[in-house]
mmCIF file of C-alpha atoms and ligand atoms in Angstrom:
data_model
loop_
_atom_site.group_PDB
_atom_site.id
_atom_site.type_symbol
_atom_site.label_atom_id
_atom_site.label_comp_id
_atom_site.label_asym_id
_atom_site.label_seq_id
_atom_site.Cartn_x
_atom_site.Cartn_y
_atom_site.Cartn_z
ATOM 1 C CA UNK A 1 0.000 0.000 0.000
ATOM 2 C CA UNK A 2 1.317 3.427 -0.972
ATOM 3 C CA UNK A 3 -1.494 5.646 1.196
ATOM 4 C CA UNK A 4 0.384 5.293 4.221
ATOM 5 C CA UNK A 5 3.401 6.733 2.822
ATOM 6 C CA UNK A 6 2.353 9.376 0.984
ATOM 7 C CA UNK A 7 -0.012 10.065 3.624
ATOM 8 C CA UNK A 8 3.133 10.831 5.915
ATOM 9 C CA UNK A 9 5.124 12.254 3.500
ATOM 10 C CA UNK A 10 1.937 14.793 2.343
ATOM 11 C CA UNK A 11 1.426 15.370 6.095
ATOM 12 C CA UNK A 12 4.892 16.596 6.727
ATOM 13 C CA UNK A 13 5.328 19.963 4.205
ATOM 14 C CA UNK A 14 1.561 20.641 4.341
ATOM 15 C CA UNK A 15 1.215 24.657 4.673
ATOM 16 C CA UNK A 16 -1.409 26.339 6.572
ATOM 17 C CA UNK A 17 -3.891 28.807 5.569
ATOM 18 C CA UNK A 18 -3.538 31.092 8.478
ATOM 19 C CA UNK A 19 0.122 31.077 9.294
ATOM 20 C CA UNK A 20 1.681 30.381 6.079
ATOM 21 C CA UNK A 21 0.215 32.396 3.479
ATOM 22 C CA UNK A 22 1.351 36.417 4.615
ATOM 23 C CA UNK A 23 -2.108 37.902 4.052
ATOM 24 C CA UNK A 24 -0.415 40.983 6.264
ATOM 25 C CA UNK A 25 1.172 41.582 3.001
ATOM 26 C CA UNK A 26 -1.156 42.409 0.739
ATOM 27 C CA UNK A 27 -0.689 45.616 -1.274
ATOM 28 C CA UNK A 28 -4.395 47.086 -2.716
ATOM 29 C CA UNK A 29 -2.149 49.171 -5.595
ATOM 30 C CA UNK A 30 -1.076 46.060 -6.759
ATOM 31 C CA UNK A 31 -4.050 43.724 -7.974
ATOM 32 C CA UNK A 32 -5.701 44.625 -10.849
ATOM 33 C CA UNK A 33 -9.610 43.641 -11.724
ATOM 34 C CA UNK A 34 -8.307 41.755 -14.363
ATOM 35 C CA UNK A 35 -6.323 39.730 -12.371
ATOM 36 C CA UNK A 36 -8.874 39.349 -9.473
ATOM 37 C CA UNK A 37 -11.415 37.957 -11.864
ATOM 38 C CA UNK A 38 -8.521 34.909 -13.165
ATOM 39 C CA UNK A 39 -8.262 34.065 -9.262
ATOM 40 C CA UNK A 40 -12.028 33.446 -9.061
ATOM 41 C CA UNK A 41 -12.139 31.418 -12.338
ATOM 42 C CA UNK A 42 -9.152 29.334 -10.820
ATOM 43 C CA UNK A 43 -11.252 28.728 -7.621
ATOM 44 C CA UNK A 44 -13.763 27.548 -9.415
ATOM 45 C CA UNK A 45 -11.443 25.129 -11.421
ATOM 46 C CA UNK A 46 -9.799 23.888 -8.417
ATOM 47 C CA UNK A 47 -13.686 23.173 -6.443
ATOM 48 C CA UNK A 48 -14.126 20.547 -9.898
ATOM 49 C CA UNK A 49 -11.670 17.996 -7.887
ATOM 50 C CA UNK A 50 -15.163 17.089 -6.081
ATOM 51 C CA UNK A 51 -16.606 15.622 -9.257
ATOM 52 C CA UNK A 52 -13.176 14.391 -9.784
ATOM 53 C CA UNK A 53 -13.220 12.928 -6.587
ATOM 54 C CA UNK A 54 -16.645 11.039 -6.984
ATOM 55 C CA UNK A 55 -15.525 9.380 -10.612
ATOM 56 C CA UNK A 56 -11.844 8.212 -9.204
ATOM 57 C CA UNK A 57 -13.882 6.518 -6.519
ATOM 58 C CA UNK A 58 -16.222 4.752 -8.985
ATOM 59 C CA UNK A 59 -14.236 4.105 -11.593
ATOM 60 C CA UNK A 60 -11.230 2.333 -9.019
ATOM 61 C CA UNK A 61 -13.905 0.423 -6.648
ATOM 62 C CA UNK A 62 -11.477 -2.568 -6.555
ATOM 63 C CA UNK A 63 -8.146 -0.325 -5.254
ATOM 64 C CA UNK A 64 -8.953 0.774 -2.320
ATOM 65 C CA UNK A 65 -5.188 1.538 -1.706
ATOM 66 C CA UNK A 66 -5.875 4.340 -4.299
ATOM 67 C CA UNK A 67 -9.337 5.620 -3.234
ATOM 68 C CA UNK A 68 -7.840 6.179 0.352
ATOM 69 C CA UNK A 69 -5.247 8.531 -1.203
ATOM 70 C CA UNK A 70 -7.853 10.331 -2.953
ATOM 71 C CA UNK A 71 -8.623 11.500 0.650
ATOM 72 C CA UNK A 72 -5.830 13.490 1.262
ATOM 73 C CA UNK A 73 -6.008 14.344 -2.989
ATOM 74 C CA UNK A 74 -9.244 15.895 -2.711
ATOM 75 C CA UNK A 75 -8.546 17.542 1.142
ATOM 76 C CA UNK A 76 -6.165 19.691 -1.052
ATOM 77 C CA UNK A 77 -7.227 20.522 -3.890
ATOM 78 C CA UNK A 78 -10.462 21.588 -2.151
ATOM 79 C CA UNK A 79 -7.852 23.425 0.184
ATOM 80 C CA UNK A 80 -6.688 25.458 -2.970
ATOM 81 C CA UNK A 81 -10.183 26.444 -3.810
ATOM 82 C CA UNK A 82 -10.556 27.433 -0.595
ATOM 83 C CA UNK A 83 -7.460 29.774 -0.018
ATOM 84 C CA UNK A 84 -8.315 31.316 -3.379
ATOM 85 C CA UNK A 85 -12.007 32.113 -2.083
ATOM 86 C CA UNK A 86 -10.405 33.368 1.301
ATOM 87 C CA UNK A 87 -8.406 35.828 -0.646
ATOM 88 C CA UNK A 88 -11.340 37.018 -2.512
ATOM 89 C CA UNK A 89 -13.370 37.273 0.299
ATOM 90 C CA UNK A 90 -10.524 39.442 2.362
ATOM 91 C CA UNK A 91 -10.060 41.620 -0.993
ATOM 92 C CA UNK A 92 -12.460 41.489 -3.225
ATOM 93 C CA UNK A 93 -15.359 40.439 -2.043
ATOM 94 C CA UNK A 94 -17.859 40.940 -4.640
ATOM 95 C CA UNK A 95 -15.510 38.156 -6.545
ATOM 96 C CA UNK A 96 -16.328 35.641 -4.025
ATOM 97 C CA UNK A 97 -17.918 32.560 -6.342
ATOM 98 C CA UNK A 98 -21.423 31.881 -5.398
ATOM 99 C CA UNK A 99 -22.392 28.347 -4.011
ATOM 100 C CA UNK A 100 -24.473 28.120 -7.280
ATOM 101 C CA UNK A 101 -21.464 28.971 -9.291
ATOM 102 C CA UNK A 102 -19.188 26.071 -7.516
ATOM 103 C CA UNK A 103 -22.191 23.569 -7.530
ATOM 104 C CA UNK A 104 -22.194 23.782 -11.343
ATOM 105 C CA UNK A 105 -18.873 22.352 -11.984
ATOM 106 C CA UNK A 106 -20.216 19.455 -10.408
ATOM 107 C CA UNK A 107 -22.045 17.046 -12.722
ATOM 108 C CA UNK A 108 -21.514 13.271 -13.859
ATOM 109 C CA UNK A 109 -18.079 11.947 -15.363
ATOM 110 C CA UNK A 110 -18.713 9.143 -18.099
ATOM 111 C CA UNK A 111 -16.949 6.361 -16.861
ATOM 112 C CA UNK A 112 -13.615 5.888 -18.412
ATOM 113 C CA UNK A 113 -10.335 3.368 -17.856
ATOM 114 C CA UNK A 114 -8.802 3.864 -15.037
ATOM 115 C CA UNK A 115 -4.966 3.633 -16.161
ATOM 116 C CA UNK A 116 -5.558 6.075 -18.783
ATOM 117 C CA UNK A 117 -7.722 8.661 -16.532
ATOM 118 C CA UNK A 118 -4.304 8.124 -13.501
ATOM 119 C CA UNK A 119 -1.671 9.176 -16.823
ATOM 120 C CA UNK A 120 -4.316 12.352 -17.721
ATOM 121 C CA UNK A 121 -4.166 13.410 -14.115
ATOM 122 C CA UNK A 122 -0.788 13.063 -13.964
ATOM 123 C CA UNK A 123 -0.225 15.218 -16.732
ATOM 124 C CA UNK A 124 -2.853 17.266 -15.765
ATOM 125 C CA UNK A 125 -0.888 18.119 -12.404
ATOM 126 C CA UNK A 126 2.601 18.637 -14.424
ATOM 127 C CA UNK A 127 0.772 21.307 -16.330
ATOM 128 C CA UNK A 128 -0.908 22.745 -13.625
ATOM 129 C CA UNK A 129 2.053 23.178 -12.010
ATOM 130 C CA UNK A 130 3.588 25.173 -14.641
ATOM 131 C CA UNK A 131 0.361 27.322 -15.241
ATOM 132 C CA UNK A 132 0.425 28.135 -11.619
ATOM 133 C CA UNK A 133 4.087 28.835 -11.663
ATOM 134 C CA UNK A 134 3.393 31.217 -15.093
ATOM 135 C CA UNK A 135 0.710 32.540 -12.923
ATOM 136 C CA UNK A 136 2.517 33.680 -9.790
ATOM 137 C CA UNK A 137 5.357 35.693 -12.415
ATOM 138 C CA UNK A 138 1.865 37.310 -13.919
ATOM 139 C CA UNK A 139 0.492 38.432 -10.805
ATOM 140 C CA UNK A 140 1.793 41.569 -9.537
ATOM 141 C CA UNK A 141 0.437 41.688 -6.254
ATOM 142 C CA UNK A 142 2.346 39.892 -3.310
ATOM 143 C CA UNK A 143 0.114 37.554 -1.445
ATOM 144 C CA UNK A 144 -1.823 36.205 -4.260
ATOM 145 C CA UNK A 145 2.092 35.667 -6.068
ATOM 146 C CA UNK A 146 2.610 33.623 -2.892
ATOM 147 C CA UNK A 147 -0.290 31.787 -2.939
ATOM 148 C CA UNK A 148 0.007 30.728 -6.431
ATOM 149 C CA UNK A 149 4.044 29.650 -5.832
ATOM 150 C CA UNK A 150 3.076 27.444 -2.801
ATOM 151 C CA UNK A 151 -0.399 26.137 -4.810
ATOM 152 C CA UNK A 152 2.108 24.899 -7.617
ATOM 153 C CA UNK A 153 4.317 22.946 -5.357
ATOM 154 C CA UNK A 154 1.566 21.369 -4.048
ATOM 155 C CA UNK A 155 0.444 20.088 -7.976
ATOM 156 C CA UNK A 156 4.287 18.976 -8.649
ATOM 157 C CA UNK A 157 3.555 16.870 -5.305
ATOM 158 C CA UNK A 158 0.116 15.203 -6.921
ATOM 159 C CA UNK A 159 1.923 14.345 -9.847
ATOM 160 C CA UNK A 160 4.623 12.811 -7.902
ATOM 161 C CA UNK A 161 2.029 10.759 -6.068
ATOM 162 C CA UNK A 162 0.268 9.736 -9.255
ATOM 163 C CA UNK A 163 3.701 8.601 -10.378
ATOM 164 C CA UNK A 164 4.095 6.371 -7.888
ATOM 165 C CA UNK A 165 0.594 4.694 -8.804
ATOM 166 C CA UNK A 166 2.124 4.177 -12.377
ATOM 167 C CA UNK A 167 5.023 2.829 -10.650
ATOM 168 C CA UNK A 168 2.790 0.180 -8.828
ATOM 169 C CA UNK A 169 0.956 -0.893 -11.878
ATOM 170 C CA UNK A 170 3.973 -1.293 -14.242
ATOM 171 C CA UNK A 171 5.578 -3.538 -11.235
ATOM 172 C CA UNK A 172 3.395 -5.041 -8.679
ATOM 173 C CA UNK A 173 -0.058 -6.241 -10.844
ATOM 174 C CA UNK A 174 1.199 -9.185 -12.679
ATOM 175 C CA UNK A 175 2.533 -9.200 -16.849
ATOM 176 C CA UNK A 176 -0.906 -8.528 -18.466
ATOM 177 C CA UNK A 177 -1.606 -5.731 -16.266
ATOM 178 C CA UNK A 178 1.707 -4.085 -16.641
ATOM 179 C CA UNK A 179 1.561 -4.407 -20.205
ATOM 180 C CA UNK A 180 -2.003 -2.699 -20.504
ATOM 181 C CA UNK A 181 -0.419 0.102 -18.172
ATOM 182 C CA UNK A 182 2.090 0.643 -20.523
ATOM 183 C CA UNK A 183 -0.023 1.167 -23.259
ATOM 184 C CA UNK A 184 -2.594 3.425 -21.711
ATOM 185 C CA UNK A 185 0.510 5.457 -20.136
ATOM 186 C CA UNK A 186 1.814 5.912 -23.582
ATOM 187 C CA UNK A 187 -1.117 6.602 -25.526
ATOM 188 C CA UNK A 188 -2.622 9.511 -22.822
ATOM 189 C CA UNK A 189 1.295 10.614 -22.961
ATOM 190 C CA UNK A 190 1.571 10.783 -26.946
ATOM 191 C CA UNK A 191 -1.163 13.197 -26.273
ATOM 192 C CA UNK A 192 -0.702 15.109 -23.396
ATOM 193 C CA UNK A 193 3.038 15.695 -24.435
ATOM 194 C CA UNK A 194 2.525 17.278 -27.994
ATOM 195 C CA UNK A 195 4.403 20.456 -27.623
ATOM 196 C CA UNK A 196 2.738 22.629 -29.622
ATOM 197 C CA UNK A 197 0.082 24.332 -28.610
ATOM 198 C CA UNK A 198 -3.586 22.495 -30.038
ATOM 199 C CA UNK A 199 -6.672 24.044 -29.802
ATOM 200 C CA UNK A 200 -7.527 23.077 -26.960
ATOM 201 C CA UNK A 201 -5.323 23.515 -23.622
ATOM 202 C CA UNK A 202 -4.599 19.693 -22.479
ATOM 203 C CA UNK A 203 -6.033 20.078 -18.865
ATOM 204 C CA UNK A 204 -8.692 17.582 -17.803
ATOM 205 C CA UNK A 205 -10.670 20.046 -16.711
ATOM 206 C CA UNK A 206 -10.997 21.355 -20.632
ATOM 207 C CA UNK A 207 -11.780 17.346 -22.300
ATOM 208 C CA UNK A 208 -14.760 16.013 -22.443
ATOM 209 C CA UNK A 209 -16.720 14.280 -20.242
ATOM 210 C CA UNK A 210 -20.208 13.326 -20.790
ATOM 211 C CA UNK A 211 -21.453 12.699 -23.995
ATOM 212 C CA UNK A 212 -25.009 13.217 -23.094
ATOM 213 C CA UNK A 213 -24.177 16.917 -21.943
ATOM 214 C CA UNK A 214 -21.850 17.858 -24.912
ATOM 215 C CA UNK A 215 -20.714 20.167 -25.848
ATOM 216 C CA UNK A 216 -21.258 21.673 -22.495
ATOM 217 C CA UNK A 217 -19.412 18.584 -20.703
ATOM 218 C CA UNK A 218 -16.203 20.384 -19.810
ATOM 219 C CA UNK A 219 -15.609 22.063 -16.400
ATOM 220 C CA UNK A 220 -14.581 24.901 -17.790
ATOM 221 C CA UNK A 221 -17.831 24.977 -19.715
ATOM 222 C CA UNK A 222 -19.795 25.319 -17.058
ATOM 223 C CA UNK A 223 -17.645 28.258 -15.870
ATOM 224 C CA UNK A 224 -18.913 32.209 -15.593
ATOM 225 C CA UNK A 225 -16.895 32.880 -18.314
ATOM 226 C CA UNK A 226 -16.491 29.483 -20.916
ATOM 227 C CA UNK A 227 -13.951 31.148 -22.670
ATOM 228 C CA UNK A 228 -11.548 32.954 -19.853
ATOM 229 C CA UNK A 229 -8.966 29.985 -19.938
ATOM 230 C CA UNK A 230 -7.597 30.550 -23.438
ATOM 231 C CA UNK A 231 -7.656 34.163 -22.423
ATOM 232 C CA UNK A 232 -5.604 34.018 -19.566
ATOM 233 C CA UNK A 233 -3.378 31.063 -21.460
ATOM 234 C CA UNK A 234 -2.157 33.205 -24.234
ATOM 235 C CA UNK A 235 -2.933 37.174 -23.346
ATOM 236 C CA UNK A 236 -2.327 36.826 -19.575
ATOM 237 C CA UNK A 237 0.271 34.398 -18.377
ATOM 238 C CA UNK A 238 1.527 34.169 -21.580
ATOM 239 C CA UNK A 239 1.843 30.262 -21.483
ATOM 240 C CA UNK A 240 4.294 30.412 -25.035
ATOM 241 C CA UNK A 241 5.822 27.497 -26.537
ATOM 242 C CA UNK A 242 8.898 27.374 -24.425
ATOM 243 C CA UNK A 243 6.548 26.929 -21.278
ATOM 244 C CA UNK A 244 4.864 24.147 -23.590
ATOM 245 C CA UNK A 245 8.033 22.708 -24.350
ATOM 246 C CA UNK A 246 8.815 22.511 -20.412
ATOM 247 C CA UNK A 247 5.513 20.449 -19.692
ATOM 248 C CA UNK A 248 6.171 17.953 -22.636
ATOM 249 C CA UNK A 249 9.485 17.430 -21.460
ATOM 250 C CA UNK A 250 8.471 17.293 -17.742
ATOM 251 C CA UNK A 251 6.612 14.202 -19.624
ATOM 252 C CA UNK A 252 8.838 12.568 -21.699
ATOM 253 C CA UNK A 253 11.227 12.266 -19.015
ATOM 254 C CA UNK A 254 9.446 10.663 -16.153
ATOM 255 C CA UNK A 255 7.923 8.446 -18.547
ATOM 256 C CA UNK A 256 11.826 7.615 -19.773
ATOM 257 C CA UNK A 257 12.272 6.636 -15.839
ATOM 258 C CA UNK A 258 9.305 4.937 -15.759
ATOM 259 C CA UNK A 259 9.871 2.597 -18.812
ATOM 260 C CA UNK A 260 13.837 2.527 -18.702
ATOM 261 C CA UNK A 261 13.758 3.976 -22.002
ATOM 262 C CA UNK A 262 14.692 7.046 -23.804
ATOM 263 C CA UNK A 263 12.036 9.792 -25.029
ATOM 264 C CA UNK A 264 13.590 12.609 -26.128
ATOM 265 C CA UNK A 265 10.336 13.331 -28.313
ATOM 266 C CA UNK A 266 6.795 13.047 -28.431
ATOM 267 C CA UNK A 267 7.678 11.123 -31.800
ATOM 268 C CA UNK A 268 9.911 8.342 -29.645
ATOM 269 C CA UNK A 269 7.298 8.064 -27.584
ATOM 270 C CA UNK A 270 4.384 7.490 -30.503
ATOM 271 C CA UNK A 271 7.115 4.972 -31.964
ATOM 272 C CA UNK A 272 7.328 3.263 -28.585
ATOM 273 C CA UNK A 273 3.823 2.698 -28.494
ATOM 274 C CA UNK A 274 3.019 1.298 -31.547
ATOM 275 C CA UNK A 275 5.657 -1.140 -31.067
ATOM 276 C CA UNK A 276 3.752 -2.427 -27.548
ATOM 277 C CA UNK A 277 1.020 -2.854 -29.974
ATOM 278 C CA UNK A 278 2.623 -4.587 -32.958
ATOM 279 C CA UNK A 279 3.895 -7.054 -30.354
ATOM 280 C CA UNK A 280 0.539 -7.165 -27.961
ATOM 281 C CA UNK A 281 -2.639 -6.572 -30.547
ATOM 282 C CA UNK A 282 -4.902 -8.242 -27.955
ATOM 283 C CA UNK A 283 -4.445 -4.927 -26.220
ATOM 284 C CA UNK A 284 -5.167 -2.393 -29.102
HETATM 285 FE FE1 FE2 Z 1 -5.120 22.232 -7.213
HETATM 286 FE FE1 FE2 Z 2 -3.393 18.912 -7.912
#
């Protein structure tokens, strides 16, 4: 079991929202409306770990191992929600999301496989981590800049956790198991990893989840403002293609460690994968 551990481990550099974040600091001059309205969109992306939450549960009934880590998972991201709203509600109150508005990012996940859905949110915490890193260099004023710093590390430390979940299923499940990990690691990473920018920003809070509610089946969808991501992507944090370039890599390598083999490329990785499959085709 790897909750124990990383329960420990999570415990031991967990900040505080009274004593670590230096609310004493903050400087009025420095926060413009602009940037107050990203940090109530954020809080409102962050409160979607509850759906999240209740499809990881569903969807991994027979690991229990993993479903008691979600506890401490969802404690925090629900934590970063939460430190976002406080600093609303100290500073700009009228920002403060409505219950209605964080109730509506909660709706049904279509059930999906679990490997594949561990590698997105893997990926999905790399990324965050380096949109929340972008983020803090955007802001201007000094206690949200902390917040978003200490909010990053926290997402580098989910994706480390996730990791070790890939870890267990590569090594500990048996040949056919580790095989099928393999694939669905490489596949969601052949996507996640492309380092151009697509269309669409590779979060999973901006797929698609529910057919029966498309095209409205993304969190950010069901946002105030459907559209403020791409916005604040490419006009406000200016997430370019070297900051794309550090994700993919972030990537590439960890899955290099993972598999004991080199990807220096999104391409080595694609050629990787269809060689699992020309030697597995059962598992296509
Ligand atoms: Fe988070
Ligand atoms: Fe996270």
């Amino acid at each position: 079991m790897l909750y124990p551990e990383l329960f420990k481990s999570m415990e031991a550099v967990r900040w505080n929202m009274a004593a670590d974040i230096p609310w004493d600091e903050f400087d009025g001059s420095k926060l413009s409306d602009e940037q107050a309205y990203t940090i109530k969109m954020n809080a409102i992306t962050e409160w979607a770990a509850l759906p999240a939450t209740e499809m990881f549960l569903r969807d991994n009934r027979d690991d229990s191992d993993f479903c008691a880590f979600m506890s401490v998972w969802f404690f925090e991201e629900q934590k970063h929600s939460l430190v976002l709203i406080e600093y609303l509600r100290r500073f700009r109150p009228e920002l403060v999301p409505t219950e209605e508005e964080l109730h509506k990012v909660r709706f049904e996940f279509d059930p999906a496989p679990a490997l594949e859905t561990l590698m997105l949110h893997f990926c999905g915490e790399v990324r965050l981590n380096h949109w929340y890193r972008r983020a803090a260099d955007w802001h201007t004023e000094p206690v949200v800049k902390a917040i978003y710093k200490i909010v990053a590390q926290d997402e580098a430390r989910h994706a480390g956790a996730y990791l070790r979940y890939m870890k267990r299923a590569l090594a500990h499940r048996g040949q056919d198991f580790g095989q099928q990990a393999r694939l669905a690691f490489s596949k969601i990473g052949v996507l996640m990893a492309s380092a151009h920018r697509t269309a669409q920003a590779l979060h999973p809070t901006n797929l698609h989840v529910n057919k029966q509610l498309f095209p409205n089946d993304t969190v950010q969808s069901q946002l105030p403002s459907p559209g403020w991501l791409e916005n604040w992507l490419d006009h406000q944090i200016c997430f370019d293609k070297e900051w794309e370039g550090k994700v993919s890599s972030r990537i590439l390598h960890n899955l290099s460690l993972l598999f004991d083999t080199t990807f220096n490329t999104v391409q080595d990785l694609n050629r990787y994968r269809k060689g699992l499959l020309r030697n597995e085709p059962s598992l296509a």
